[in-house]
PDB file of C-alpha atoms and ligand atoms in Angstrom:
ATOM      1  CA  MET A1010      18.331  33.775 -14.384  1.00 42.00           C
ATOM      2  CA  LYS A1011      14.668  32.549 -14.191  1.00 46.00           C
ATOM      3  CA  SER A1012      15.303  29.402 -16.061  1.00 46.00           C
ATOM      4  CA  GLU A1013      18.484  29.001 -13.713  1.00 47.00           C
ATOM      5  CA  LYS A1014      15.903  29.012 -10.488  1.00 54.00           C
ATOM      6  CA  LYS A1015      13.579  27.112 -12.019  1.00 61.00           C
ATOM      7  CA  SER A1016      16.086  24.161 -13.146  1.00 70.00           C
ATOM      8  CA  GLY A1017      17.483  24.610  -9.081  1.00 73.00           C
ATOM      9  CA  ARG A1018      14.002  23.849  -7.821  1.00 75.00           C
ATOM     10  CA  ILE A1019      13.824  20.669 -10.212  1.00 74.00           C
ATOM     11  CA  THR A1020      16.816  19.307  -8.776  1.00 76.00           C
ATOM     12  CA  VAL A1021      15.904  19.719  -5.177  1.00 76.00           C
ATOM     13  CA  VAL A1022      12.295  18.003  -6.281  1.00 73.00           C
ATOM     14  CA  THR A1023      14.081  15.462  -8.067  1.00 78.00           C
ATOM     15  CA  LYS A1024      16.490  14.492  -5.362  1.00 79.00           C
ATOM     16  CA  ILE A1025      13.482  14.515  -2.600  1.00 81.00           C
ATOM     17  CA  LEU A1026      11.706  12.287  -4.671  1.00 87.00           C
ATOM     18  CA  GLU A1027      14.902  10.038  -5.433  1.00 92.00           C
ATOM     19  CA  ALA A1028      15.244   9.758  -1.674  1.00 93.00           C
ATOM     20  CA  ASN A1029      11.893   8.741  -0.967  1.00 95.00           C
ATOM     21  CA  ASP A1030      12.022   6.329  -3.581  1.00 96.00           C
ATOM     22  CA  ARG A1031      15.199   4.813  -1.964  1.00 97.00           C
ATOM     23  CA  VAL A1032      13.247   4.190   1.350  1.00 98.00           C
ATOM     24  CA  ALA A1033       9.946   3.206  -0.020  1.00 98.00           C
ATOM     25  CA  GLU A1034      12.169   0.275  -2.074  1.00 98.00           C
ATOM     26  CA  GLU A1035      13.678  -0.754   1.783  1.00 98.00           C
ATOM     27  CA  ASN A1036      10.159  -0.468   3.365  1.00 98.00           C
ATOM     28  CA  ARG A1037       8.808  -2.865   0.432  1.00 98.00           C
ATOM     29  CA  ARG A1038      11.870  -5.173   1.522  1.00 98.00           C
ATOM     30  CA  MET A1039      10.817  -4.907   5.355  1.00 98.00           C
ATOM     31  CA  PHE A1040       7.432  -5.659   4.705  1.00 98.00           C
ATOM     32  CA  SER A1041       7.733  -8.417   2.006  1.00 97.00           C
ATOM     33  CA  GLU A1042      10.726 -10.324   4.627  1.00 97.00           C
ATOM     34  CA  ALA A1043       8.236  -9.914   7.707  1.00 97.00           C
ATOM     35  CA  GLY A1044       5.708 -11.398   5.217  1.00 97.00           C
ATOM     36  CA  ALA A1045       3.186  -8.405   5.724  1.00 98.00           C
ATOM     37  CA  TYR A1046       1.367  -7.174   2.871  1.00 98.00           C
ATOM     38  CA  ALA A1047       1.200  -3.318   2.745  1.00 98.00           C
ATOM     39  CA  ILE A1048      -2.194  -1.698   1.189  1.00 98.00           C
ATOM     40  CA  ASP A1049      -1.314   1.892   0.709  1.00 98.00           C
ATOM     41  CA  LEU A1050      -5.181   3.647   0.881  1.00 98.00           C
ATOM     42  CA  ILE A1051      -5.726   7.055  -0.467  1.00 98.00           C
ATOM     43  CA  GLY A1052      -8.726   9.291  -1.260  1.00 98.00           C
ATOM     44  CA  SER A1053     -10.100  12.308  -0.933  1.00 98.00           C
ATOM     45  CA  PRO A1054     -10.755  13.999   2.873  1.00 98.00           C
ATOM     46  CA  GLY A1055     -14.013  12.075   3.779  1.00 98.00           C
ATOM     47  CA  ALA A1056     -14.081   9.419   1.145  1.00 98.00           C
ATOM     48  CA  GLY A1057     -14.523   6.745   3.641  1.00 98.00           C
ATOM     49  CA  LYS A1058     -11.167   5.329   4.154  1.00 98.00           C
ATOM     50  CA  THR A1059     -11.363   5.021   7.762  1.00 98.00           C
ATOM     51  CA  MET A1060     -14.918   3.890   7.742  1.00 98.00           C
ATOM     52  CA  LEU A1061     -14.158   1.303   4.893  1.00 98.00           C
ATOM     53  CA  LEU A1062     -11.143   0.084   7.314  1.00 98.00           C
ATOM     54  CA  GLU A1063     -14.150  -0.322  10.090  1.00 98.00           C
ATOM     55  CA  ALA A1064     -16.019  -2.524   7.923  1.00 98.00           C
ATOM     56  CA  THR A1065     -13.142  -4.383   6.752  1.00 98.00           C
ATOM     57  CA  LEU A1066     -11.451  -5.439   9.936  1.00 98.00           C
ATOM     58  CA  PRO A1067     -14.392  -7.614  11.551  1.00 98.00           C
ATOM     59  CA  ALA A1068     -14.381  -9.002   7.832  1.00 98.00           C
ATOM     60  CA  LEU A1069     -10.694  -9.926   8.327  1.00 98.00           C
ATOM     61  CA  ALA A1070     -10.924 -10.992  11.763  1.00 97.00           C
ATOM     62  CA  GLY A1071     -10.133 -14.753  12.299  1.00 94.00           C
ATOM     63  CA  LEU A1072      -8.996 -14.922   8.492  1.00 96.00           C
ATOM     64  CA  MET A1073      -5.379 -12.899   9.280  1.00 97.00           C
ATOM     65  CA  ARG A1074      -3.731 -10.614  11.156  1.00 98.00           C
ATOM     66  CA  VAL A1075      -3.974  -7.047  10.389  1.00 98.00           C
ATOM     67  CA  GLY A1076      -2.388  -3.865  11.471  1.00 98.00           C
ATOM     68  CA  VAL A1077      -3.246  -0.350  10.659  1.00 98.00           C
ATOM     69  CA  ILE A1078      -1.048   2.793  10.185  1.00 98.00           C
ATOM     70  CA  ALA A1079      -3.328   5.874   9.836  1.00 98.00           C
ATOM     71  CA  GLY A1080      -2.117   9.219   8.327  1.00 97.00           C
ATOM     72  CA  ASP A1081      -3.173  12.361   9.092  1.00 94.00           C
ATOM     73  CA  ILE A1082      -2.113  16.129   9.207  1.00 95.00           C
ATOM     74  CA  GLU A1083      -3.261  16.367  12.896  1.00 95.00           C
ATOM     75  CA  THR A1084      -5.133  14.340  15.711  1.00 94.00           C
ATOM     76  CA  THR A1085      -5.513  10.650  16.458  1.00 96.00           C
ATOM     77  CA  LEU A1086      -8.878  10.306  16.051  1.00 97.00           C
ATOM     78  CA  ASP A1087      -8.444   7.789  13.219  1.00 97.00           C
ATOM     79  CA  ALA A1088      -6.548   5.785  15.103  1.00 97.00           C
ATOM     80  CA  GLN A1089      -9.039   5.996  18.248  1.00 97.00           C
ATOM     81  CA  ARG A1090     -11.455   4.724  15.917  1.00 98.00           C
ATOM     82  CA  ILE A1091      -9.581   2.082  14.716  1.00 98.00           C
ATOM     83  CA  SER A1092      -8.328   0.967  18.224  1.00 97.00           C
ATOM     84  CA  ALA A1093     -11.556   0.043  18.836  1.00 97.00           C
ATOM     85  CA  PHE A1094     -11.276  -3.470  16.840  1.00 98.00           C
ATOM     86  CA  ASN A1095      -8.646  -4.696  18.746  1.00 95.00           C
ATOM     87  CA  VAL A1096      -5.563  -4.223  15.909  1.00 98.00           C
ATOM     88  CA  PRO A1097      -2.536  -2.692  16.521  1.00 98.00           C
ATOM     89  CA  VAL A1098      -2.923   0.543  15.230  1.00 98.00           C
ATOM     90  CA  VAL A1099      -0.125   3.636  14.852  1.00 98.00           C
ATOM     91  CA  GLN A1100      -1.051   7.248  14.234  1.00 97.00           C
ATOM     92  CA  ALA A1101       1.386   9.006  12.080  1.00 95.00           C
ATOM     93  CA  THR A1102       0.992  12.743  11.964  1.00 93.00           C
ATOM     94  CA  THR A1103       2.661  14.783   9.446  1.00 94.00           C
ATOM     95  CA  GLY A1104       1.719  18.458  11.279  1.00 91.00           C
ATOM     96  CA  ALA A1105       5.238  18.255  12.994  1.00 82.00           C
ATOM     97  CA  PHE A1106       6.811  18.020  10.005  1.00 74.00           C
ATOM     98  CA  GLY A1107       5.377  21.116   8.297  1.00 85.00           C
ATOM     99  CA  GLY A1108       1.771  19.826   7.798  1.00 91.00           C
ATOM    100  CA  ALA A1109       2.435  17.517   4.442  1.00 92.00           C
ATOM    101  CA  CYS A1110      -0.446  16.435   2.714  1.00 95.00           C
ATOM    102  CA  HIS A1111       0.807  13.148   1.967  1.00 96.00           C
ATOM    103  CA  LEU A1112       2.571  10.255   3.797  1.00 97.00           C
ATOM    104  CA  GLU A1113       6.183   9.971   2.723  1.00 96.00           C
ATOM    105  CA  ALA A1114       8.250   6.463   2.809  1.00 97.00           C
ATOM    106  CA  SER A1115      10.575   7.633   6.206  1.00 96.00           C
ATOM    107  CA  THR A1116       7.238   8.290   7.889  1.00 96.00           C
ATOM    108  CA  VAL A1117       5.598   4.665   7.052  1.00 98.00           C
ATOM    109  CA  ARG A1118       9.196   3.312   8.208  1.00 98.00           C
ATOM    110  CA  GLN A1119       8.705   5.321  11.610  1.00 97.00           C
ATOM    111  CA  ALA A1120       5.015   3.882  12.236  1.00 97.00           C
ATOM    112  CA  ALA A1121       6.126   0.533  10.966  1.00 98.00           C
ATOM    113  CA  ASP A1122       8.873   0.291  13.525  1.00 98.00           C
ATOM    114  CA  GLN A1123       6.000   0.508  16.016  1.00 97.00           C
ATOM    115  CA  LEU A1124       4.405  -2.395  14.821  1.00 98.00           C
ATOM    116  CA  ASP A1125       5.380  -6.220  15.167  1.00 98.00           C
ATOM    117  CA  LEU A1126       5.204  -6.879  11.665  1.00 98.00           C
ATOM    118  CA  ASP A1127       6.416 -10.198  11.948  1.00 98.00           C
ATOM    119  CA  CYS A1128       2.916 -11.145  13.504  1.00 98.00           C
ATOM    120  CA  LEU A1129       1.022  -9.454  10.768  1.00 98.00           C
ATOM    121  CA  ASP A1130      -0.312 -10.618   7.331  1.00 98.00           C
ATOM    122  CA  LEU A1131      -1.618  -7.315   6.019  1.00 98.00           C
ATOM    123  CA  VAL A1132      -1.155  -3.380   6.804  1.00 98.00           C
ATOM    124  CA  PHE A1133      -3.153  -0.997   6.019  1.00 98.00           C
ATOM    125  CA  ILE A1134      -2.109   2.429   5.372  1.00 98.00           C
ATOM    126  CA  GLU A1135      -4.393   4.954   5.419  1.00 98.00           C
ATOM    127  CA  ASN A1136      -2.630   8.147   3.687  1.00 98.00           C
ATOM    128  CA  VAL A1137      -3.444  11.642   4.577  1.00 97.00           C
ATOM    129  CA  GLY A1138      -6.878  12.715   2.851  1.00 97.00           C
ATOM    130  CA  ASN A1139      -5.993  14.120  -0.620  1.00 97.00           C
ATOM    131  CA  LEU A1140      -6.030  12.921  -4.145  1.00 97.00           C
ATOM    132  CA  VAL A1141      -2.816  14.558  -5.289  1.00 97.00           C
ATOM    133  CA  CYS A1142      -0.310  14.389  -2.739  1.00 96.00           C
ATOM    134  CA  PRO A1143      -0.092  10.799  -1.763  1.00 97.00           C
ATOM    135  CA  ALA A1144       0.144   9.627  -5.662  1.00 97.00           C
ATOM    136  CA  GLU A1145       3.345  10.984  -6.154  1.00 95.00           C
ATOM    137  CA  PHE A1146       4.915   9.442  -3.481  1.00 96.00           C
ATOM    138  CA  ASP A1147       5.672   5.721  -3.145  1.00 98.00           C
ATOM    139  CA  ILE A1148       5.863   4.476   0.389  1.00 98.00           C
ATOM    140  CA  GLY A1149       6.850   1.066  -0.268  1.00 98.00           C
ATOM    141  CA  GLN A1150       3.275  -0.469  -0.858  1.00 98.00           C
ATOM    142  CA  GLY A1151       2.527  -3.920  -2.050  1.00 97.00           C
ATOM    143  CA  ALA A1152      -0.808  -2.287  -3.707  1.00 97.00           C
ATOM    144  CA  ARG A1153      -2.597   1.247  -3.822  1.00 98.00           C
ATOM    145  CA  VAL A1154      -6.010   1.666  -3.507  1.00 98.00           C
ATOM    146  CA  VAL A1155      -8.123   4.438  -4.306  1.00 98.00           C
ATOM    147  CA  VAL A1156     -11.061   5.469  -2.376  1.00 98.00           C
ATOM    148  CA  LEU A1157     -13.758   7.342  -4.127  1.00 98.00           C
ATOM    149  CA  SER A1158     -16.787   8.377  -2.813  1.00 98.00           C
ATOM    150  CA  VAL A1159     -19.883   8.557  -4.898  1.00 98.00           C
ATOM    151  CA  THR A1160     -20.455  12.566  -4.008  1.00 98.00           C
ATOM    152  CA  GLU A1161     -17.148  13.191  -5.581  1.00 98.00           C
ATOM    153  CA  GLY A1162     -18.259  13.354  -9.328  1.00 98.00           C
ATOM    154  CA  GLU A1163     -17.718  10.885 -12.129  1.00 98.00           C
ATOM    155  CA  ASP A1164     -15.232  13.470 -13.419  1.00 98.00           C
ATOM    156  CA  LYS A1165     -12.542  12.597 -10.428  1.00 98.00           C
ATOM    157  CA  PRO A1166     -10.408  10.296 -12.815  1.00 98.00           C
ATOM    158  CA  LEU A1167     -10.037  12.441 -15.529  1.00 98.00           C
ATOM    159  CA  LYS A1168      -9.139  15.463 -13.357  1.00 98.00           C
ATOM    160  CA  TYR A1169      -6.905  13.680 -10.830  1.00 98.00           C
ATOM    161  CA  PRO A1170      -5.221  10.937 -13.256  1.00 98.00           C
ATOM    162  CA  LEU A1171      -1.864  10.128 -11.356  1.00 98.00           C
ATOM    163  CA  ALA A1172      -4.044   8.835  -8.412  1.00 98.00           C
ATOM    164  CA  PHE A1173      -5.659   6.441 -10.577  1.00 98.00           C
ATOM    165  CA  SER A1174      -3.286   5.811 -13.058  1.00 98.00           C
ATOM    166  CA  THR A1175      -1.037   4.534 -10.319  1.00 98.00           C
ATOM    167  CA  ALA A1176      -3.893   2.806  -8.876  1.00 98.00           C
ATOM    168  CA  ASP A1177      -4.148  -1.009  -8.556  1.00 98.00           C
ATOM    169  CA  PHE A1178      -7.773  -1.149  -7.481  1.00 98.00           C
ATOM    170  CA  VAL A1179     -10.359   1.410  -6.684  1.00 98.00           C
ATOM    171  CA  VAL A1180     -13.053   1.284  -3.939  1.00 99.00           C
ATOM    172  CA  ILE A1181     -16.287   3.400  -5.451  1.00 98.00           C
ATOM    173  CA  ASN A1182     -17.608   4.363  -1.794  1.00 98.00           C
ATOM    174  CA  LYS A1183     -21.033   5.581  -0.202  1.00 98.00           C
ATOM    175  CA  ALA A1184     -22.962   3.580  -2.775  1.00 98.00           C
ATOM    176  CA  ASP A1185     -25.823   3.748  -0.689  1.00 98.00           C
ATOM    177  CA  LEU A1186     -26.056   7.075  -1.516  1.00 98.00           C
ATOM    178  CA  LEU A1187     -26.892   6.533  -4.876  1.00 98.00           C
ATOM    179  CA  PRO A1188     -30.325   7.241  -5.263  1.00 98.00           C
ATOM    180  CA  TYR A1189     -29.797  10.565  -3.931  1.00 98.00           C
ATOM    181  CA  LEU A1190     -27.616  11.759  -6.486  1.00 98.00           C
ATOM    182  CA  ASP A1191     -27.262  12.334 -10.311  1.00 97.00           C
ATOM    183  CA  LEU A1192     -23.672  10.562 -10.324  1.00 98.00           C
ATOM    184  CA  ASP A1193     -23.597   9.060 -14.083  1.00 98.00           C
ATOM    185  CA  MET A1194     -21.918   5.903 -12.685  1.00 98.00           C
ATOM    186  CA  ASP A1195     -21.370   4.656 -17.000  1.00 98.00           C
ATOM    187  CA  ALA A1196     -19.117   7.641 -17.133  1.00 98.00           C
ATOM    188  CA  LEU A1197     -17.589   7.329 -13.924  1.00 98.00           C
ATOM    189  CA  ARG A1198     -16.880   3.695 -15.021  1.00 98.00           C
ATOM    190  CA  ARG A1199     -15.634   4.931 -18.440  1.00 98.00           C
ATOM    191  CA  ASN A1200     -13.110   7.666 -17.513  1.00 98.00           C
ATOM    192  CA  LEU A1201     -11.767   5.105 -14.757  1.00 98.00           C
ATOM    193  CA  ARG A1202     -11.061   3.091 -18.179  1.00 98.00           C
ATOM    194  CA  GLN A1203      -9.967   5.800 -19.839  1.00 98.00           C
ATOM    195  CA  VAL A1204      -7.303   6.745 -17.258  1.00 98.00           C
ATOM    196  CA  ASN A1205      -6.207   3.135 -16.453  1.00 98.00           C
ATOM    197  CA  PRO A1206      -7.196   0.518 -18.902  1.00 98.00           C
ATOM    198  CA  LYS A1207      -6.284  -2.511 -16.365  1.00 96.00           C
ATOM    199  CA  LEU A1208      -7.906  -0.432 -13.446  1.00 97.00           C
ATOM    200  CA  GLU A1209     -10.582  -3.028 -11.419  1.00 97.00           C
ATOM    201  CA  TRP A1210     -12.832  -1.689  -9.000  1.00 98.00           C
ATOM    202  CA  VAL A1211     -15.647  -2.288  -6.575  1.00 98.00           C
ATOM    203  CA  GLU A1212     -18.805  -0.421  -5.787  1.00 98.00           C
ATOM    204  CA  LEU A1213     -19.597  -0.469  -2.503  1.00 98.00           C
ATOM    205  CA  SER A1214     -21.345   1.048   0.932  1.00 98.00           C
ATOM    206  CA  ALA A1215     -18.505   0.896   4.023  1.00 98.00           C
ATOM    207  CA  ARG A1216     -21.976   1.987   6.157  1.00 98.00           C
ATOM    208  CA  THR A1217     -24.218  -0.777   5.095  1.00 98.00           C
ATOM    209  CA  GLY A1218     -21.527  -3.574   4.245  1.00 98.00           C
ATOM    210  CA  GLY A1219     -23.241  -3.884   0.517  1.00 98.00           C
ATOM    211  CA  GLY A1220     -20.522  -5.080  -1.829  1.00 98.00           C
ATOM    212  CA  LEU A1221     -17.829  -5.733   1.096  1.00 98.00           C
ATOM    213  CA  ASP A1222     -17.569  -9.337  -0.255  1.00 98.00           C
ATOM    214  CA  SER A1223     -16.229  -8.352  -3.309  1.00 98.00           C
ATOM    215  CA  TRP A1224     -13.400  -6.193  -1.801  1.00 98.00           C
ATOM    216  CA  ILE A1225     -12.446  -8.832   0.729  1.00 98.00           C
ATOM    217  CA  GLY A1226     -12.356 -11.276  -2.079  1.00 98.00           C
ATOM    218  CA  TRP A1227      -9.664  -8.865  -3.970  1.00 98.00           C
ATOM    219  CA  ILE A1228      -7.745  -8.466  -1.108  1.00 98.00           C
ATOM    220  CA  ARG A1229      -7.419 -12.208  -0.338  1.00 97.00           C
ATOM    221  CA  ASP A1230      -6.629 -13.110  -4.125  1.00 96.00           C
ATOM    222  CA  LYS A1231      -4.152 -10.275  -4.011  1.00 94.00           C
ATOM    223  CA  MET A1232      -2.222 -11.738  -0.904  1.00 93.00           C
ATOM    224  CA  ASP A1233      -2.443 -15.157  -2.688  1.00 92.00           C
ATOM    225  CA  ALA A1234      -0.741 -14.146  -5.288  1.00 90.00           C
ATOM    226  CA  ARG A1235       1.950 -12.417  -3.901  1.00 80.00           C
ATOM    227  CA  GLU A1236       5.391 -13.033  -4.115  1.00 64.00           C
ATOM    228  CA  GLY A1237       7.597 -14.095  -1.438  1.00 57.00           C
ATOM    229  CA  PRO A1238       7.071 -16.733   1.435  1.00 55.00           C
ATOM    230  CA  ALA A1239       3.881 -17.376   3.026  1.00 56.00           C
ATOM    231  CA  LYS A1240       3.632 -17.086   6.668  1.00 61.00           C
ATOM    232  CA  ARG A1241       1.511 -19.671   7.631  1.00 52.00           C
TER     233      ARG A1241
HETATM  234  N1  LIG B 149     -23.386   7.259   3.559  1.00 92.33           N
HETATM  235  C1  LIG B 149     -22.247   6.527   3.865  1.00 92.33           C
HETATM  236  N2  LIG B 149     -21.403   7.636   4.523  1.00 92.33           N
HETATM  237  C2  LIG B 149     -20.711   7.262   4.376  1.00 92.33           C
HETATM  238  C3  LIG B 149     -19.971   5.972   4.203  1.00 92.33           C
HETATM  239  N3  LIG B 149     -18.275   5.839   4.159  1.00 92.33           N
HETATM  240  C4  LIG B 149     -18.348   6.900   4.819  1.00 92.33           C
HETATM  241  N4  LIG B 149     -19.248   7.832   5.081  1.00 92.33           N
HETATM  242  C5  LIG B 149     -19.192   8.930   5.801  1.00 92.33           C
HETATM  243  O1  LIG B 149     -18.404   9.985   5.542  1.00 92.33           O
HETATM  244  C6  LIG B 149     -17.606  10.540   6.448  1.00 92.33           C
HETATM  245  C7  LIG B 149     -16.179  10.550   6.402  1.00 92.33           C
HETATM  246  O2  LIG B 149     -15.782   9.449   6.623  1.00 92.33           O
HETATM  247  P1  LIG B 149     -14.263   8.752   7.140  1.00 92.33           P
HETATM  248  O3  LIG B 149     -14.152   7.405   6.987  1.00 92.33           O
HETATM  249  O4  LIG B 149     -13.904   9.637   8.435  1.00 92.33           O
HETATM  250  O5  LIG B 149     -13.639   9.328   5.783  1.00 92.33           O
HETATM  251  P2  LIG B 149     -12.255   9.500   5.513  1.00 92.33           P
HETATM  252  O6  LIG B 149     -11.728   9.223   4.069  1.00 92.33           O
HETATM  253  O7  LIG B 149     -10.994   8.385   6.114  1.00 92.33           O
HETATM  254  O8  LIG B 149     -11.516  10.715   6.047  1.00 92.33           O
HETATM  255  P3  LIG B 149     -10.261  11.697   6.272  1.00 92.33           P
HETATM  256  O9  LIG B 149      -9.667  10.403   7.225  1.00 92.33           O
HETATM  257  O10 LIG B 149     -10.503  12.837   6.871  1.00 92.33           O
HETATM  258  O11 LIG B 149      -9.597  11.671   5.001  1.00 92.33           O
HETATM  259  C8  LIG B 149     -18.254  10.191   7.742  1.00 92.33           C
HETATM  260  O12 LIG B 149     -19.288  10.829   7.956  1.00 92.33           O
HETATM  261  C9  LIG B 149     -18.901   8.918   7.088  1.00 92.33           C
HETATM  262  O13 LIG B 149     -19.818   8.260   8.340  1.00 92.33           O
HETATM  263  C10 LIG B 149     -20.812   5.258   3.459  1.00 92.33           C
HETATM  264  O14 LIG B 149     -20.443   3.900   2.493  1.00 92.33           O
HETATM  265  N5  LIG B 149     -21.861   5.701   3.072  1.00 92.33           N
HETATM  266 MG1  LIG B 150      -9.772   8.663   7.898  1.00 92.33          MG
END
């Protein structure tokens, strides 16, 4: 009896993920056809995802047209912060849908419908602050970036491997705080490699802007290398 229940539950979970994957593929096609590259930003609450965007948007101004989807369980606080940069922004809150700890492909689809994708080159999707659930859900992104702050500790890649094994890039944020911490940066780099040998990363401070150039360079290289028609 017990195992029947368990297998029933597994079937349901599998169906949810399959349904999500189908919409994610549609999203990927939608972004690609519009020529808008989508970057899924995931990371723990407070890792600095929004502050990274606040540093990144001025650096990309004039280079490309950027839109933002801000994911949270509640509030429009992040969208309000982003709107100061004069870019199109949509807040996607999961509170009305049971407070999911991640964005699903269908939520991203609804949010993207509020943006004029044909007029955008790049869409940042700031996922709900969480290092676990967002890693399990494909949302149709072109690339996934983990924002990990140095205050979180060098062991996080080992403890939350899915986030790092499914990531294309890691932004190690809050580098300005390193002098005040006993973080073992070599161990962090080793742990990142152990979980995902192909992983690249940059160490930066969204607060001071130190190291931001490498992050901007990665975005531009990634966009230049993407498949599909360039818009301009
Ligand atoms: N010292 C320092 N503080 C930072 C840096 N980046 C972000 N912070 C601070 O960290 C806190 C959280 O930053 P947010 O950008 O709101 O973090 P978030 O990841 O968007 O948080 P959620 O959206 O709630 O998941 C704020 O107080 C920021 O000022 C940084 O590079 N250095
Ligand atoms: Mg945020």
